[in-house]
Short mmCIF file of C-alpha atoms in Angstrom, two decimals:
data_model
loop_
_atom_site.label_atom_id
_atom_site.label_comp_id
_atom_site.label_asym_id
_atom_site.label_seq_id
_atom_site.Cartn_x
_atom_site.Cartn_y
_atom_site.Cartn_z
CA MET A 1 0.00 0.00 0.00
CA ALA A 2 3.02 2.21 -0.23
CA ASN A 3 2.62 5.04 -2.71
CA ILE A 4 5.84 6.65 -3.85
CA TYR A 5 5.30 9.93 -5.68
CA VAL A 6 8.81 10.67 -6.91
CA ALA A 7 11.05 9.04 -9.47
CA ASN A 8 14.57 7.95 -8.71
CA ARG A 9 17.05 10.84 -9.21
CA GLN A 10 14.26 13.42 -9.47
CA ILE A 11 15.04 16.85 -7.98
CA VAL A 12 13.04 17.38 -4.81
CA LYS A 13 12.64 20.40 -2.56
CA PRO A 14 11.89 20.97 1.13
CA GLY A 15 8.29 20.15 1.93
CA ASP A 16 7.72 17.96 -1.12
CA LEU A 17 5.46 15.01 -0.44
CA LEU A 18 7.63 12.05 -1.40
CA ALA A 19 5.61 9.03 -0.40
CA GLU A 20 2.63 7.87 1.56
CA GLY A 21 1.92 4.68 3.43
CA ASP A 22 2.49 3.15 6.85
CA ASP A 23 5.14 0.76 5.56
CA VAL A 24 7.30 3.42 3.87
CA THR A 25 10.64 4.09 5.54
CA ALA A 26 11.77 7.71 5.71
CA GLY A 27 15.50 7.70 4.91
CA SER A 28 18.09 10.43 5.27
CA TYR A 29 16.95 14.06 4.82
CA THR A 30 13.28 13.07 4.96
CA TYR A 31 10.76 12.95 7.76
CA LYS A 32 7.46 11.30 8.38
CA VAL A 33 4.25 12.84 9.70
CA GLY A 34 1.55 10.24 10.17
CA SER A 35 1.91 8.10 7.08
CA LYS A 36 3.29 10.84 4.83
CA VAL A 37 6.98 11.25 4.03
CA TYR A 38 8.27 14.75 3.23
CA GLY A 39 11.64 16.01 2.00
CA THR A 40 13.69 18.47 4.03
CA VAL A 41 16.36 19.68 1.59
CA ILE A 42 16.90 20.35 -2.09
CA GLY A 43 18.42 17.23 -3.58
CA LEU A 44 17.97 14.10 -5.64
CA ALA A 45 15.42 11.53 -4.53
CA GLU A 46 16.69 8.02 -4.01
CA VAL A 47 13.88 5.51 -4.24
CA LYS A 48 14.21 1.92 -3.14
CA GLU A 49 11.40 -0.47 -2.55
CA ASN A 50 9.37 1.04 0.30
CA ALA A 51 12.10 3.50 1.23
CA VAL A 52 12.78 7.06 0.18
CA SER A 53 15.83 9.15 0.96
CA ILE A 54 17.46 12.28 -0.47
CA ILE A 55 21.00 12.95 -1.64
CA PRO A 56 21.34 16.66 -0.86
CA LEU A 57 22.65 19.10 -3.46
CA GLU A 58 23.51 21.83 -0.96
CA GLY A 59 24.57 22.14 2.64
CA ILE A 60 27.27 21.15 5.04
CA VAL A 61 28.28 17.69 6.15
CA VAL A 62 28.88 17.04 9.81
CA PRO A 63 31.64 14.41 9.94
CA ARG A 64 31.29 11.29 12.04
CA GLU A 65 33.72 9.17 13.99
CA GLY A 66 36.04 7.26 11.69
CA ASP A 67 35.61 9.65 8.77
CA LEU A 68 38.60 10.80 6.75
CA VAL A 69 38.96 14.59 6.67
CA ILE A 70 41.43 17.09 5.28
CA GLY A 71 42.01 19.97 7.66
CA VAL A 72 43.98 23.18 7.85
CA VAL A 73 45.91 24.08 10.98
CA VAL A 74 44.49 27.35 12.28
CA GLY A 75 45.97 27.47 15.75
CA VAL A 76 48.75 26.00 17.85
CA GLY A 77 48.48 25.19 21.56
CA ILE A 78 51.07 23.86 24.00
CA THR A 79 50.38 20.19 23.23
CA ASN A 80 47.77 20.39 20.49
CA TRP A 81 46.72 21.99 17.23
CA PHE A 82 43.38 23.50 16.29
CA ILE A 83 42.19 22.34 12.90
CA ASP A 84 39.57 23.77 10.57
CA ILE A 85 37.67 20.88 8.99
CA ARG A 86 34.90 22.93 7.30
CA ALA A 87 32.35 21.93 9.90
CA PRO A 88 30.55 24.09 12.46
CA TYR A 89 32.97 22.69 15.01
CA LYS A 90 36.71 23.31 15.35
CA ALA A 91 38.69 20.08 15.59
CA VAL A 92 41.58 19.35 17.92
CA LEU A 93 44.64 17.27 17.11
CA ASN A 94 46.65 16.34 20.19
CA ALA A 95 50.41 16.05 19.78
CA SER A 96 50.24 12.54 21.23
CA GLU A 97 48.03 11.55 18.31
CA ALA A 98 50.50 12.87 15.75
CA VAL A 99 54.01 12.53 17.11
CA GLU A 100 55.64 9.68 19.03
CA GLN A 101 56.98 10.64 22.47
CA PHE A 102 56.18 14.33 22.31
CA ASN A 103 57.55 16.35 25.22
CA PRO A 104 56.40 20.01 25.34
CA LEU A 105 59.34 20.94 27.62
CA THR A 106 62.04 20.01 25.17
CA ASP A 107 60.20 19.96 21.86
CA ASP A 108 58.73 22.78 19.78
CA ILE A 109 55.30 21.75 18.54
CA ARG A 110 55.54 24.08 15.54
CA LYS A 111 58.39 21.95 14.23
CA TYR A 112 55.84 19.28 13.26
CA LEU A 113 52.83 21.31 12.13
CA ASP A 114 52.30 25.03 11.89
CA VAL A 115 49.46 27.37 11.00
CA GLY A 116 48.45 26.93 7.37
CA ASP A 117 49.58 23.33 7.00
CA TYR A 118 47.17 20.85 5.45
CA ILE A 119 46.73 17.48 7.10
CA LEU A 120 44.94 14.29 6.25
CA ALA A 121 43.39 12.95 9.43
CA LYS A 122 40.77 10.68 10.82
CA ILE A 123 38.06 11.61 13.31
CA LEU A 124 38.95 9.74 16.48
CA ILE A 125 36.26 10.90 18.90
CA PHE A 126 33.25 13.05 18.16
CA ASP A 127 30.25 13.17 20.41
CA ARG A 128 27.59 15.75 21.06
CA SER A 129 29.32 17.26 24.07
CA ARG A 130 32.75 17.95 22.59
CA GLY A 131 34.26 19.06 19.34
CA PRO A 132 35.86 16.47 17.07
CA VAL A 133 39.24 15.02 18.10
CA LEU A 134 41.51 13.95 15.26
CA THR A 135 44.29 11.45 14.84
CA THR A 136 47.01 11.07 12.22
CA LYS A 137 48.27 7.75 13.59
CA ALA A 138 47.58 5.48 10.66
CA LYS A 139 49.14 4.67 7.33
CA GLY A 140 48.97 7.55 4.85
CA LEU A 141 47.71 10.10 7.37
CA GLY A 142 49.58 13.22 8.41
CA LYS A 143 50.89 16.40 6.88
CA ILE A 144 50.21 16.92 3.17
CA VAL A 145 53.51 17.91 1.55
CA GLU A 146 52.91 17.41 -2.18
CA GLY A 147 50.12 17.76 -4.70
CA VAL A 148 47.18 20.16 -4.45
CA VAL A 149 44.07 20.31 -2.32
CA VAL A 150 40.88 21.59 -3.92
CA ASP A 151 37.71 22.54 -2.09
CA VAL A 152 34.34 21.39 -3.38
CA LYS A 153 30.85 21.58 -1.93
CA PRO A 154 30.71 18.84 0.74
CA SER A 155 27.37 17.75 -0.70
CA ARG A 156 29.13 16.78 -3.93
CA VAL A 157 31.47 14.24 -2.33
CA PRO A 158 29.21 11.20 -2.91
CA ARG A 159 29.03 12.12 -6.60
CA ILE A 160 32.79 12.56 -6.95
CA VAL A 161 33.35 9.11 -5.46
CA GLY A 162 30.42 7.67 -7.39
CA LYS A 163 28.51 4.46 -6.94
CA LYS A 164 31.01 1.68 -6.15
CA LYS A 165 33.74 4.28 -6.70
CA THR A 166 33.10 4.36 -10.46
CA MET A 167 33.59 8.09 -10.75
CA LEU A 168 36.82 8.06 -8.75
CA GLU A 169 38.01 5.19 -10.93
CA ALA A 170 37.21 7.25 -14.05
CA LEU A 171 39.23 10.15 -12.67
CA THR A 172 42.30 8.15 -11.60
CA SER A 173 42.65 5.35 -14.17
CA SER A 174 43.10 7.51 -17.25
CA THR A 175 45.27 10.16 -15.59
CA ASN A 176 47.51 8.14 -13.25
CA CYS A 177 46.75 10.63 -10.53
CA ASN A 178 46.39 9.76 -6.89
CA ILE A 179 43.17 11.23 -5.54
CA THR A 180 42.06 11.24 -1.92
CA VAL A 181 38.52 12.45 -1.30
CA ALA A 182 37.72 13.54 2.25
CA VAL A 183 34.13 13.69 3.46
CA ASN A 184 34.40 17.37 4.31
CA GLY A 185 34.70 18.35 0.66
CA ARG A 186 38.45 18.66 0.32
CA ILE A 187 40.20 16.65 -2.36
CA TRP A 188 43.90 15.90 -2.39
CA ILE A 189 45.31 15.37 -5.88
CA LYS A 190 48.79 14.08 -6.68
CA CYS A 191 49.56 13.94 -10.38
CA PRO A 192 52.58 12.98 -12.49
CA ASN A 193 52.53 16.41 -14.13
CA SER A 194 50.73 19.74 -14.00
CA LEU A 195 48.83 19.23 -17.27
CA LEU A 196 47.09 16.17 -15.88
CA GLU A 197 46.54 17.95 -12.61
CA ASP A 198 44.75 20.74 -14.45
CA ILE A 199 42.53 18.28 -16.31
CA VAL A 200 41.56 16.49 -13.09
CA ILE A 201 40.70 19.75 -11.35
CA ARG A 202 38.53 20.85 -14.24
CA ALA A 203 36.84 17.45 -14.32
CA ILE A 204 36.06 17.80 -10.62
CA ARG A 205 34.59 21.25 -11.18
CA LYS A 206 32.43 19.75 -13.91
CA ILE A 207 31.17 17.04 -11.57
CA GLU A 208 30.43 19.71 -8.98
CA SER A 209 28.22 21.77 -11.28
CA GLU A 210 26.49 18.89 -13.06
CA ALA A 211 25.98 16.58 -10.10
CA HIS A 212 22.23 16.39 -10.63
CA ILE A 213 22.32 15.41 -14.31
CA PRO A 214 22.31 11.68 -15.12
CA GLY A 215 25.04 10.01 -17.20
CA LEU A 216 27.79 12.02 -15.57
CA THR A 217 30.45 9.29 -15.31
CA ASP A 218 30.45 8.73 -19.07
CA ARG A 219 30.61 12.46 -19.74
CA ILE A 220 33.59 12.78 -17.37
CA ARG A 221 35.42 9.87 -19.07
CA LYS A 222 34.89 11.56 -22.41
CA PHE A 223 35.88 14.96 -21.02
CA ILE A 224 39.20 13.61 -19.72
CA GLU A 225 39.96 11.83 -23.01
CA ASP A 226 39.11 14.95 -25.03
CA GLU A 227 41.21 17.19 -22.82
CA LYS A 228 44.17 14.81 -22.93
CA ARG A 229 44.04 14.78 -26.70
CA ARG A 230 43.74 18.57 -26.78
CA VAL A 231 46.87 19.17 -24.73
CA GLY A 232 48.66 16.32 -26.45
CA ILE A 233 49.14 13.66 -23.78
CA ARG A 234 48.46 10.04 -24.58
CA MET B 1 -4.92 63.56 7.47
CA SER B 2 -5.10 65.78 4.45
CA SER B 3 -6.50 63.57 1.71
CA ARG B 4 -7.43 59.98 2.32
CA PRO B 5 -7.10 58.04 -0.94
CA THR B 6 -9.96 55.94 -2.23
CA LEU B 7 -8.92 52.39 -1.46
CA ILE B 8 -11.74 50.51 -3.14
CA GLY B 9 -13.10 52.12 -6.32
CA GLU B 10 -16.66 51.99 -7.57
CA ASN B 11 -15.79 49.09 -9.85
CA GLY B 12 -14.67 47.06 -6.82
CA LEU B 13 -11.00 47.33 -7.74
CA ARG B 14 -8.27 48.56 -5.39
CA HIS B 15 -6.25 51.75 -5.74
CA ASP B 16 -3.68 49.92 -7.88
CA HIS B 17 -6.36 48.24 -10.02
CA ARG B 18 -6.04 44.88 -8.33
CA ARG B 19 -9.02 42.70 -7.49
CA PRO B 20 -9.43 42.17 -3.73
CA ASP B 21 -8.11 38.60 -4.02
CA GLU B 22 -5.21 39.41 -6.31
CA LEU B 23 -1.51 39.30 -5.39
CA ARG B 24 0.97 41.87 -6.61
CA PRO B 25 3.37 40.71 -9.35
CA ILE B 26 5.88 38.44 -7.61
CA LYS B 27 9.46 37.74 -8.61
CA MET B 28 11.82 35.34 -6.87
CA GLU B 29 15.42 34.43 -7.46
CA VAL B 30 17.68 32.05 -5.56
CA GLY B 31 21.47 32.14 -5.16
CA VAL B 32 21.93 35.86 -5.77
CA LEU B 33 24.87 36.32 -3.37
CA LYS B 34 28.14 34.50 -3.83
CA ASN B 35 29.59 34.84 -0.34
CA ALA B 36 26.53 33.56 1.47
CA ASP B 37 25.82 29.84 1.81
CA GLY B 38 22.30 30.55 0.62
CA SER B 39 20.50 33.63 -0.62
CA ALA B 40 17.30 34.80 -2.24
CA LEU B 41 15.77 37.94 -3.67
CA VAL B 42 12.00 38.35 -3.46
CA GLU B 43 9.82 41.09 -4.92
CA PHE B 44 6.15 41.68 -4.17
CA GLY B 45 5.28 44.59 -6.44
CA ASN B 46 7.46 47.45 -5.26
CA THR B 47 8.57 45.64 -2.11
CA LYS B 48 12.02 44.23 -2.64
CA VAL B 49 13.81 42.09 -0.06
CA ILE B 50 17.08 40.18 -0.08
CA ALA B 51 17.93 37.39 2.36
CA ALA B 52 21.27 35.74 3.10
CA VAL B 53 21.94 32.63 5.17
CA TYR B 54 25.23 31.54 6.69
CA GLY B 55 25.83 28.27 8.46
CA PRO B 56 25.34 26.13 10.37
CA ARG B 57 28.66 27.53 11.55
CA GLU B 58 30.68 28.21 14.64
CA PRO B 59 29.27 31.28 16.36
CA PRO B 60 31.50 34.14 17.46
CA ALA B 61 30.74 33.64 21.16
CA LYS B 62 30.49 30.27 22.88
CA TYR B 63 28.08 31.43 25.57
CA MET B 64 25.25 31.65 23.05
CA LEU B 65 25.42 27.99 22.19
CA SER B 66 22.93 25.35 23.07
CA PRO B 67 24.13 21.77 23.56
CA GLU B 68 20.88 20.44 22.12
CA LYS B 69 20.30 22.44 18.98
CA ALA B 70 21.58 25.04 16.58
CA ILE B 71 20.74 28.58 17.56
CA VAL B 72 19.09 30.68 14.91
CA ARG B 73 20.04 34.32 14.71
CA CYS B 74 17.98 36.57 12.54
CA ARG B 75 18.34 40.21 11.60
CA TYR B 76 15.56 42.01 9.80
CA HIS B 77 16.76 45.39 8.66
CA MET B 78 15.47 48.14 6.43
CA ALA B 79 18.03 49.92 4.29
CA PRO B 80 18.17 53.70 4.83
CA PHE B 81 17.10 54.17 1.21
CA SER B 82 14.24 51.68 1.34
CA THR B 83 11.61 54.23 2.31
CA ILE B 84 10.61 57.59 0.82
CA GLU B 85 11.96 59.44 3.83
CA ARG B 86 15.41 58.31 4.93
CA LYS B 87 15.26 55.68 7.62
CA SER B 88 17.95 55.74 10.26
CA PRO B 89 20.13 52.67 9.77
CA ALA B 90 20.16 51.91 13.49
CA PRO B 91 17.84 49.00 14.33
CA SER B 92 14.54 50.42 15.51
CA ARG B 93 12.17 48.93 18.07
CA ARG B 94 10.04 47.66 15.20
CA GLU B 95 12.97 45.95 13.44
CA ILE B 96 14.12 44.23 16.62
CA GLU B 97 10.61 42.91 17.17
CA LEU B 98 10.24 41.73 13.59
CA SER B 99 13.61 39.99 13.76
CA LYS B 100 12.33 38.02 16.73
CA VAL B 101 8.99 37.17 15.13
CA ILE B 102 10.64 36.02 11.90
CA ARG B 103 13.28 34.07 13.81
CA GLU B 104 10.64 32.17 15.74
CA ALA B 105 8.76 31.38 12.55
CA LEU B 106 11.92 30.01 10.93
CA GLU B 107 12.96 28.09 14.04
CA SER B 108 9.75 26.11 13.85
CA ALA B 109 10.64 25.04 10.31
CA ILE B 110 14.37 24.24 10.68
CA PHE B 111 15.55 20.91 12.12
CA THR B 112 17.81 22.72 14.59
CA GLU B 113 18.42 19.55 16.62
CA LEU B 114 20.61 18.18 13.80
CA PHE B 115 23.34 20.75 14.44
CA PRO B 116 23.95 21.11 18.18
CA ARG B 117 26.40 23.80 19.33
CA SER B 118 26.28 25.69 16.08
CA ALA B 119 24.64 28.84 14.79
CA ILE B 120 22.58 29.62 11.70
CA ASP B 121 22.66 33.29 10.74
CA ILE B 122 19.91 34.82 8.68
CA PHE B 123 20.08 38.36 7.35
CA ILE B 124 17.03 39.98 5.82
CA GLU B 125 17.61 43.33 4.18
CA VAL B 126 14.69 45.37 2.88
CA LEU B 127 15.88 47.19 -0.23
CA GLN B 128 12.60 48.85 -1.02
CA ALA B 129 9.57 49.00 1.26
CA ASP B 130 6.01 49.13 0.00
CA GLY B 131 4.10 47.16 2.59
CA GLY B 132 4.35 43.48 3.42
CA THR B 133 8.10 43.56 4.08
CA ARG B 134 7.98 41.06 6.94
CA THR B 135 6.12 38.51 4.86
CA ALA B 136 8.37 39.08 1.86
CA GLY B 137 11.34 38.81 4.23
CA LEU B 138 10.10 35.54 5.69
CA THR B 139 9.44 34.14 2.22
CA ALA B 140 12.94 35.14 1.10
CA ALA B 141 14.59 33.78 4.26
CA SER B 142 13.01 30.35 3.86
CA LEU B 143 14.14 30.25 0.22
CA ALA B 144 17.67 31.23 1.25
CA LEU B 145 17.68 28.47 3.90
CA ALA B 146 16.64 25.93 1.28
CA ASP B 147 19.39 27.25 -0.99
CA ALA B 148 21.91 26.81 1.82
CA GLY B 149 20.81 23.20 2.24
CA VAL B 150 19.59 23.61 5.80
CA PRO B 151 17.11 20.77 6.48
CA MET B 152 13.64 22.06 7.19
CA ARG B 153 10.10 20.79 7.47
CA ASP B 154 8.80 22.90 4.63
CA LEU B 155 9.31 26.21 2.92
CA ILE B 156 7.47 29.07 4.53
CA ALA B 157 5.20 31.11 2.32
CA ALA B 158 3.93 34.32 3.86
CA VAL B 159 1.51 37.02 2.83
CA ALA B 160 -0.39 39.87 4.49
CA VAL B 161 -4.15 40.14 4.26
CA GLY B 162 -6.07 43.17 5.44
CA LYS B 163 -9.31 45.03 5.62
CA VAL B 164 -9.65 48.24 3.64
CA ASP B 165 -12.88 50.18 3.30
CA GLY B 166 -14.66 47.19 4.80
CA VAL B 167 -13.36 44.76 2.17
CA ILE B 168 -11.01 41.88 2.97
CA VAL B 169 -8.09 42.09 0.53
CA LEU B 170 -5.02 39.98 -0.21
CA ASP B 171 -1.40 41.20 -0.14
CA ILE B 172 -1.86 44.76 1.11
CA ASP B 173 0.64 47.43 0.20
CA GLU B 174 1.88 50.51 2.03
CA VAL B 175 -1.11 52.76 1.20
CA GLU B 176 -3.66 50.13 2.16
CA ASP B 177 -1.75 49.41 5.36
CA GLU B 178 -1.67 53.09 6.31
CA TYR B 179 -5.31 53.96 5.58
CA GLY B 180 -6.97 50.55 5.97
CA GLU B 181 -8.68 49.15 9.05
CA ALA B 182 -6.69 45.96 9.59
CA ASP B 183 -3.43 44.28 8.58
CA MET B 184 -2.83 40.58 9.20
CA PRO B 185 0.51 39.03 8.13
CA ILE B 186 0.40 35.23 7.96
CA GLY B 187 3.22 32.72 7.46
CA ILE B 188 2.38 29.12 6.61
CA MET B 189 4.15 25.85 5.89
CA PRO B 190 1.71 24.83 3.17
CA SER B 191 2.37 21.14 2.64
CA ILE B 192 1.99 20.27 6.31
CA ASN B 193 -0.57 23.03 6.82
CA GLN B 194 0.93 24.74 9.84
CA VAL B 195 0.83 28.40 10.73
CA VAL B 196 4.20 29.76 11.86
CA LEU B 197 3.44 33.48 11.95
CA LEU B 198 0.17 35.26 12.60
CA GLN B 199 -0.18 38.86 13.62
CA LEU B 200 -3.15 41.18 13.51
CA ASN B 201 -3.10 44.95 13.62
CA GLY B 202 -6.53 46.55 13.68
CA VAL B 203 -10.01 45.21 14.11
CA MET B 204 -11.77 42.31 12.39
CA THR B 205 -14.86 40.38 13.33
CA ARG B 206 -14.69 36.63 13.76
CA GLU B 207 -16.33 36.15 10.34
CA GLU B 208 -13.94 38.56 8.66
CA PHE B 209 -11.02 36.73 10.23
CA ASP B 210 -12.21 33.45 8.70
CA ILE B 211 -12.57 35.06 5.27
CA ALA B 212 -9.11 36.63 5.64
CA MET B 213 -7.59 33.29 6.61
CA ASP B 214 -9.11 31.58 3.56
CA LEU B 215 -7.86 34.39 1.33
CA ALA B 216 -4.36 34.09 2.83
CA MET B 217 -4.36 30.33 2.18
CA LYS B 218 -5.16 31.03 -1.43
CA GLY B 219 -2.37 33.58 -1.76
CA VAL B 220 0.10 31.36 0.06
CA SER B 221 -0.45 28.42 -2.29
CA GLU B 222 0.47 30.65 -5.23
CA ILE B 223 3.55 32.01 -3.44
CA TYR B 224 4.56 28.47 -2.49
CA ARG B 225 4.35 27.39 -6.13
CA LEU B 226 6.60 30.31 -7.14
CA GLN B 227 9.10 29.42 -4.40
CA LYS B 228 9.41 25.84 -5.68
CA GLU B 229 9.79 27.18 -9.19
CA ALA B 230 12.57 29.56 -8.14
CA LEU B 231 14.46 26.71 -6.47
CA SER B 232 14.16 24.47 -9.53
CA LYS B 233 15.32 27.24 -11.81
CA LYS B 234 18.77 27.27 -10.23
CA TYR B 235 19.35 23.68 -11.33
CA MET B 236 17.59 24.09 -14.64
CA LEU B 237 20.39 26.38 -15.87
CA TYR B 238 22.89 23.53 -15.94
CA THR B 239 20.47 21.03 -17.44
CA GLU B 240 19.81 23.10 -20.50
CA GLU B 241 23.38 23.69 -21.57
#
């Protein structure tokens, strides 16, 4: 008896009636009043059997524990750094979570990370009573010393990764670039040369502005091939 | 009062040739400001209002924060050039009150509990005032919030109804507000049918109130349709290329 009123990938707006029925599940960015399910943001509807959710096209993403984020150091304390992770909350990275055997009496914390440095980190603890606490104690985490970091709308991250990472695969396989996408909308790109780097950045911008139009992965593959031919790389 | 204008003519039309149940020409545009997370420009005839939304973000002072929900801060302000006589840019008693009323209306629409210890800032700037600025402001603010991707129960569509020369009319302007008998701004979340703002200045009988409410509902459904259209238009641009 579930009635779903929207098509998959249709653009929906706040207050749109998405579905009706007692057995319909209201997924992310939707809510249920009685038996009616309404949308809460502007985004693309995702319809599964008896379940409706929305992939938002705008807005911020509040990271969760275990998420990978790229942050910028904005402040230095005695034994910790303050990190901007593009969330409403300022994150903290304790020296003990970044450096082995740190001693504030003998060691200068700025030697390791200073204001303006980019870091790849993981959210260690984040609950409702405190701001997020980061860690860089894992393989591949830590200060970003090469490549470029580009900012995109956090709501576009799922599209840049793509379903089963197809989009990310399209971006990396034909360019030999190393791309790390963080949930907070920062993307770290390491490329063999600056021409490829430029193509990847422009491809990402294209994904960002066309996120709501179907058939994007194929268009991006074609875009990269066309651009490579244009600048003369094989 | 030197000369009181005729508000309802012999043909039953209003001073600006509108029927009693007719809205002024409405224009809406979303995403007009680059720096803001969300923005909207709304025009009701000569009334022109811009709204900007920032956040949810870290507020400047920690003491304001609530551990349970995002705080909503709202500033309704009239530009010094928005009226015929210069308005002092300092916030007046009226503007402070309207900021509060609009904030409370928006708070009932936003899912503030999703963003504890953060702040959502809403700025409403009246560029040109010709009556119905609070309702135009509320309409613009809810559009800007949707543009910023802040989750909310529904868009808010707002309109003022009033009584002039004994006739209940929709979307009153400055002249009708000044010389009419009653002015009733209403803000509604149409799809879940909830009233979020209701004020009444002047006198109406119980029956007149019911008629006014019905008229407002009619106006609101049209405004709501235009709001949805304005939001779609932003994404239409890319689709057509």
